[in-house]
Tab-separated table of C-alpha atoms in Angstrom:
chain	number	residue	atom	x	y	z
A	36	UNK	CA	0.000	0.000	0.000
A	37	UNK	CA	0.847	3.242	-0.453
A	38	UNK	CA	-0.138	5.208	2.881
A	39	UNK	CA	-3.963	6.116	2.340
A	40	UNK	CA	-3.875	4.378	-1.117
A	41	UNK	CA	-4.181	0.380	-1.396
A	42	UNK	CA	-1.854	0.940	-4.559
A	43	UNK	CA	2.129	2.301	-4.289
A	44	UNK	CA	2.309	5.710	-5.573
A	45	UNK	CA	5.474	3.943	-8.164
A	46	UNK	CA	2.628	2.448	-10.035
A	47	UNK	CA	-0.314	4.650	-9.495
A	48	UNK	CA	-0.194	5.860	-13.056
A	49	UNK	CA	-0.568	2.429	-14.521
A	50	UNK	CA	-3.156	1.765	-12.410
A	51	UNK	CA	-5.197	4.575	-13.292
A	52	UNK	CA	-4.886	3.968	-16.732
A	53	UNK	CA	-5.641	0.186	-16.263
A	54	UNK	CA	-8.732	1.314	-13.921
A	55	UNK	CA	-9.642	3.855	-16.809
A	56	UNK	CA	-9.817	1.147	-19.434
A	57	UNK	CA	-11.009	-2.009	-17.442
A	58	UNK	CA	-14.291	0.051	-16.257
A	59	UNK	CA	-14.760	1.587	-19.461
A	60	UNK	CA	-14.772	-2.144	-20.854
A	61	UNK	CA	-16.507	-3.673	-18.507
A	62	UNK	CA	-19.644	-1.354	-18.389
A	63	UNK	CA	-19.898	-1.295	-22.179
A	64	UNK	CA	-20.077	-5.066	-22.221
A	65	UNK	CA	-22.825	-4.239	-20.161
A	66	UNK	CA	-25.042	-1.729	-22.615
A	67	UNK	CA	-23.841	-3.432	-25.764
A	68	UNK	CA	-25.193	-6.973	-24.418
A	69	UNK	CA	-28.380	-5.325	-23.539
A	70	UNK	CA	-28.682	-3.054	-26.742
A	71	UNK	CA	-27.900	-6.411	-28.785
A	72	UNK	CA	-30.792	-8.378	-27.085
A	73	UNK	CA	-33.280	-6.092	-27.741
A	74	UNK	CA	-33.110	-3.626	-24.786
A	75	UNK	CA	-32.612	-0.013	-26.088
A	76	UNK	CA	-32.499	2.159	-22.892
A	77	UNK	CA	-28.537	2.005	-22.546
A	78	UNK	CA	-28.141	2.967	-26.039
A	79	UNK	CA	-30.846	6.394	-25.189
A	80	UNK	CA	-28.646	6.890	-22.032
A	81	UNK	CA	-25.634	7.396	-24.478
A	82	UNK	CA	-23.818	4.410	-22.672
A	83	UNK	CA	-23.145	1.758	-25.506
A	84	UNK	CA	-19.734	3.820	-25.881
A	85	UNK	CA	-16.258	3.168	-25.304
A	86	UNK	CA	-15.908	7.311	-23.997
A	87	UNK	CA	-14.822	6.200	-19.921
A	88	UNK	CA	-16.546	9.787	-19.497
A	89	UNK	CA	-20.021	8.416	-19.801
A	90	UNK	CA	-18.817	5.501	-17.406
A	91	UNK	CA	-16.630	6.505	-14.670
A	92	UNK	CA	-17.972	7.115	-11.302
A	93	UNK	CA	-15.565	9.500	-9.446
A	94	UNK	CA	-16.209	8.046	-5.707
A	95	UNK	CA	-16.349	4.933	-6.994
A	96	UNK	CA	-12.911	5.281	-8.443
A	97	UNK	CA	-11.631	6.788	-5.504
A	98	UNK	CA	-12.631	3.986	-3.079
A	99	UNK	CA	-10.789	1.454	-5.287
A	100	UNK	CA	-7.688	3.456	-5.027
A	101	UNK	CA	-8.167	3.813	-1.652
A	102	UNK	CA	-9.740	0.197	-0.601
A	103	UNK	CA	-8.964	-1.943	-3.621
A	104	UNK	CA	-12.194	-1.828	-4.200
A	105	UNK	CA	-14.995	-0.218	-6.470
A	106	UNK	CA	-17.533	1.022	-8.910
A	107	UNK	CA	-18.448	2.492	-12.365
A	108	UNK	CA	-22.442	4.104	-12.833
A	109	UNK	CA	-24.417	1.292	-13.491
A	110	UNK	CA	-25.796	0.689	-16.995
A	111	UNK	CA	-29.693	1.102	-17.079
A	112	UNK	CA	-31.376	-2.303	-17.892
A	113	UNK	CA	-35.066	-2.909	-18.544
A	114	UNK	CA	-35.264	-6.543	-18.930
A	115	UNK	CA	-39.031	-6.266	-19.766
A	116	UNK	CA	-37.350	-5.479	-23.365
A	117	UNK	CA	-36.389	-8.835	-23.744
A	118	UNK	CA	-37.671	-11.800	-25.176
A	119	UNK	CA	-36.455	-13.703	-22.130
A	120	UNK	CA	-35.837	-11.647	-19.117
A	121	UNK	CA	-34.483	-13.569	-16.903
A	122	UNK	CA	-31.946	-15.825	-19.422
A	123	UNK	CA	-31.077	-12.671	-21.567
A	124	UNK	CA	-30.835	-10.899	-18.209
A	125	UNK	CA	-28.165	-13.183	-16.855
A	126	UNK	CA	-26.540	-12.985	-19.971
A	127	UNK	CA	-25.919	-9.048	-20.021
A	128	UNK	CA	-25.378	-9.274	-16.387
A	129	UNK	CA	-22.734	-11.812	-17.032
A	130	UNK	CA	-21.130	-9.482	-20.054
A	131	UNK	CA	-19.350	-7.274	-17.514
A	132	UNK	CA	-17.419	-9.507	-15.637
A	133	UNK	CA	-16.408	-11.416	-18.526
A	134	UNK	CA	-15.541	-8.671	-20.277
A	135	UNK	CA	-12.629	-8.479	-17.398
A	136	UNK	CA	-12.003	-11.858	-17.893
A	137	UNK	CA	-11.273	-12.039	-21.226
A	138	UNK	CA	-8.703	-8.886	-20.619
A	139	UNK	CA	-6.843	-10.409	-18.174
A	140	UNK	CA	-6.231	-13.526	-20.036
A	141	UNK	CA	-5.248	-10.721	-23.419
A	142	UNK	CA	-2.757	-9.700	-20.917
A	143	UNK	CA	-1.239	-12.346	-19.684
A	144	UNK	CA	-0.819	-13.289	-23.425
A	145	UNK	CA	0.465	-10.390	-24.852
A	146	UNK	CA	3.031	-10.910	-21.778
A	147	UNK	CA	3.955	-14.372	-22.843
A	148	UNK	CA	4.208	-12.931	-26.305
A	149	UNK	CA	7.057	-10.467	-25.209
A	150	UNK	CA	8.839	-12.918	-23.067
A	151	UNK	CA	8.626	-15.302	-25.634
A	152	UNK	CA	9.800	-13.302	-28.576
A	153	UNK	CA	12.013	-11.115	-26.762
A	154	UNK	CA	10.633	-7.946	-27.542
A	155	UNK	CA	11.471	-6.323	-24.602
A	156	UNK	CA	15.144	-6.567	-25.282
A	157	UNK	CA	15.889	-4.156	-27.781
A	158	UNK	CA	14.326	-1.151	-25.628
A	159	UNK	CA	15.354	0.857	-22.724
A	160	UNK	CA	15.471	0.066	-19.091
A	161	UNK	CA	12.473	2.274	-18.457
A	162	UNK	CA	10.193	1.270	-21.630
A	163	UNK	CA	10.794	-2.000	-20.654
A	164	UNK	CA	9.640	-2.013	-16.930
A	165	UNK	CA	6.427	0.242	-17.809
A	166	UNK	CA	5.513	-2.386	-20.305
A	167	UNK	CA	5.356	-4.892	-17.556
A	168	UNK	CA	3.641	-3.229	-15.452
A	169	UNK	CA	1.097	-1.883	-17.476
A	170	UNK	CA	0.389	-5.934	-18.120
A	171	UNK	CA	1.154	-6.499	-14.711
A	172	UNK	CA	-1.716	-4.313	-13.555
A	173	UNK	CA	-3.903	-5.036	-16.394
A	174	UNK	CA	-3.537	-8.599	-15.112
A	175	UNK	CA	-3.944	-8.214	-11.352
A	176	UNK	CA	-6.741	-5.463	-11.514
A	177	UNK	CA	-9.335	-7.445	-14.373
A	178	UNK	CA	-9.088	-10.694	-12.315
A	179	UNK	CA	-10.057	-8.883	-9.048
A	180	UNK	CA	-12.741	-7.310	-11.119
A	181	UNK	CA	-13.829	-10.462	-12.498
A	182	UNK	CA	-14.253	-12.013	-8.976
A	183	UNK	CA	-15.108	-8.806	-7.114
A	184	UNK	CA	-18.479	-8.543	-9.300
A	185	UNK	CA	-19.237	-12.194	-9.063
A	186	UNK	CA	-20.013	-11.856	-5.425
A	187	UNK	CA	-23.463	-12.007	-4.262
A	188	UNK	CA	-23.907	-9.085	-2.530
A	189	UNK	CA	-26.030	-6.227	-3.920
A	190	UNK	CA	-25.541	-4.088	-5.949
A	191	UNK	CA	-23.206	-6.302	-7.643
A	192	UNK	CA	-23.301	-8.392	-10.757
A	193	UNK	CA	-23.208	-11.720	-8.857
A	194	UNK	CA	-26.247	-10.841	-6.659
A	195	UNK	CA	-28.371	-9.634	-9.753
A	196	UNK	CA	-27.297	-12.973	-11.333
A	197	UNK	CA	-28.674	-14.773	-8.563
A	198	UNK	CA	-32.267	-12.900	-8.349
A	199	UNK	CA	-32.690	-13.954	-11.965
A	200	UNK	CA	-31.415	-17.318	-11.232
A	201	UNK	CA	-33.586	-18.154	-8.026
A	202	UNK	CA	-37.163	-19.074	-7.740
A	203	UNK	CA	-39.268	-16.476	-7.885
A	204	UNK	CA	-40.981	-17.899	-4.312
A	205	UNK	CA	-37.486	-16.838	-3.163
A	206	UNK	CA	-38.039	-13.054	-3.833
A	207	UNK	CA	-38.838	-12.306	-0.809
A	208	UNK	CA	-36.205	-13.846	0.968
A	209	UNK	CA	-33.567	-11.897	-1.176
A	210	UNK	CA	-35.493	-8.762	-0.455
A	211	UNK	CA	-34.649	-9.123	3.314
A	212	UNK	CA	-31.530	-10.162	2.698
A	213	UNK	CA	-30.424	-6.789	0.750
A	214	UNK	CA	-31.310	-4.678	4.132
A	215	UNK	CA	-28.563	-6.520	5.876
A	216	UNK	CA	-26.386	-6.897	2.597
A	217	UNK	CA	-24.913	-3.292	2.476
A	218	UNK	CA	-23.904	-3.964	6.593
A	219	UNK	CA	-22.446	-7.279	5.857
A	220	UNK	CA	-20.247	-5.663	2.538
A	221	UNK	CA	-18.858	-3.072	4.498
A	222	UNK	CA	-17.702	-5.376	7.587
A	223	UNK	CA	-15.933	-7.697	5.311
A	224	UNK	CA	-14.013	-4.959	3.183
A	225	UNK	CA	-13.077	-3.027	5.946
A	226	UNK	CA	-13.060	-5.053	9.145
A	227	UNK	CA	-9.664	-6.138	8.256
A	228	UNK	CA	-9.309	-9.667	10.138
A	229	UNK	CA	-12.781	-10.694	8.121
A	230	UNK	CA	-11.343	-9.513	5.278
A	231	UNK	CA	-8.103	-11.848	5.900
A	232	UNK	CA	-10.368	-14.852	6.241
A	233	UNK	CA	-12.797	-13.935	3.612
A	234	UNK	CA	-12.338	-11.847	0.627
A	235	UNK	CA	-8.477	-11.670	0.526
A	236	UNK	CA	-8.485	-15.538	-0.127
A	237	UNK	CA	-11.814	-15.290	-2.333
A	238	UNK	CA	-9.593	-12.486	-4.432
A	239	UNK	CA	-6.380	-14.829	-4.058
A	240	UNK	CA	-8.024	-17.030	-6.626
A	241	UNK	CA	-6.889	-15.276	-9.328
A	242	UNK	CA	-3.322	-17.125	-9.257
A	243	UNK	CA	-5.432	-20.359	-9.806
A	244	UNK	CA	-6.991	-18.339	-12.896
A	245	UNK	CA	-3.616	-17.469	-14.083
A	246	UNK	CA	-2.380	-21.182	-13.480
A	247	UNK	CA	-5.450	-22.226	-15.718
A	248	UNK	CA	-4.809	-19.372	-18.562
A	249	UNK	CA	-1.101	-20.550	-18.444
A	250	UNK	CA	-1.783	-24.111	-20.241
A	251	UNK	CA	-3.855	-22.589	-23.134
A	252	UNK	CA	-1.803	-19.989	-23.845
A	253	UNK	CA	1.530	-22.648	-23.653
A	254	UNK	CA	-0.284	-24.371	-26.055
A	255	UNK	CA	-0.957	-21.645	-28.655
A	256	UNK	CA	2.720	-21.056	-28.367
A	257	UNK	CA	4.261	-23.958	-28.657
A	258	UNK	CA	5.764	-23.234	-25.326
């Protein structure tokens, strides 16, 4: 960490940018999902865009600087648009945290690709190392994304997965459960010794990610 910051202030730029790009992505996958299947009100809302202006929520940013965790606006979804709510609802849920997916495993390629090839070799010290940490981050920051948003807790994607998932005789129950859900979020981010036996080694399963990206990408690459 880097005093108030969960990121050192060596890489804060790179993260930043990585933040910049991996919300932008992630919230279009989002809109352009929904747009596809037949829901419009993203697209009126000016948010089937790749501009991170329309995107980016500033406090949102801020607290994943500050907590390693946090948010982008939420894309407007009216799943009465679709043909099949819940399914095609799942499935633009689902878009977002893919989307973060798929970048991290782009990443760890492309850094394969350079270690592979060599490509780092013929430039300087400094291009070098920002290359690497750019993927680095890129890495490190889409796979916590990727797993942050699958959690069910509202008002994340892996809670509004689950309400379209459930029975519907379960509404109820989920609607009691999102009074104490906000409560139970904030204790486990910030009461650090839950946080050690509960998110940190939820997060930590990103190196198991990487382990499984590793043997496709060896493949592809004769490696």
């Amino acid at each position: 960490m880097g005093g108030l910051l969960f990121y050192d202030w060596s890489t804060l730029p790179f993260v930043i940018l990585v933040l910049v790009l991996s919300f932008t992505i992630h919230e279009f996958a989002h809109a352009y999902s929904a747009y596809k299947l037949g829901d419009s009100t993203a697209y009126q809302f000016g948010r089937v865009s790749l501009n991170p202006m329309v995107h980016l929520d500033l406090f949102g940013t801020i607290m994943l600087l500050i907590a390693g965790f946090g948010w982008a606006k939420p894309v407007p979804v009216n799943r009465g648009n679709f043909k099949s709510p819940r399914l095609m609802g799942i499935i633009v849920t689902a878009a977002g945290p893919i989307s973060n997916l798929i970048l991290a495993f782009i990443s760890l390629f492309v850094y394969v690709l350079f270690k592979k090839y060599g490509w780092l070799e013929g430039m300087s010290t400094g291009s070098a190392s920002a290359i690497l940490i750019f993927l680095g981050k890129m890495l490190e920051i889409n796979l916590t994304l990727f797993l942050f948003n699958l959690i069910p807790i509202p008002p994340l994607d892996g809670y509004r997965i689950i309400q379209d998932l459930v029975d519907l005789r379960y509404t109820e129950s989920l609607q009691k459960f999102e009074q104490w859900a906000s409560v139970i979020f904030l204790l486990v981010v910030f009461v650090r010794p839950l946080r050690q036996v509960t998110l940190d080694p939820y997060l930590g399963l990103g190196n198991n990610i990487i382990a499984l990206f590793s043997r496709p990408i060896a493949f592809i690459l004769g490696l």
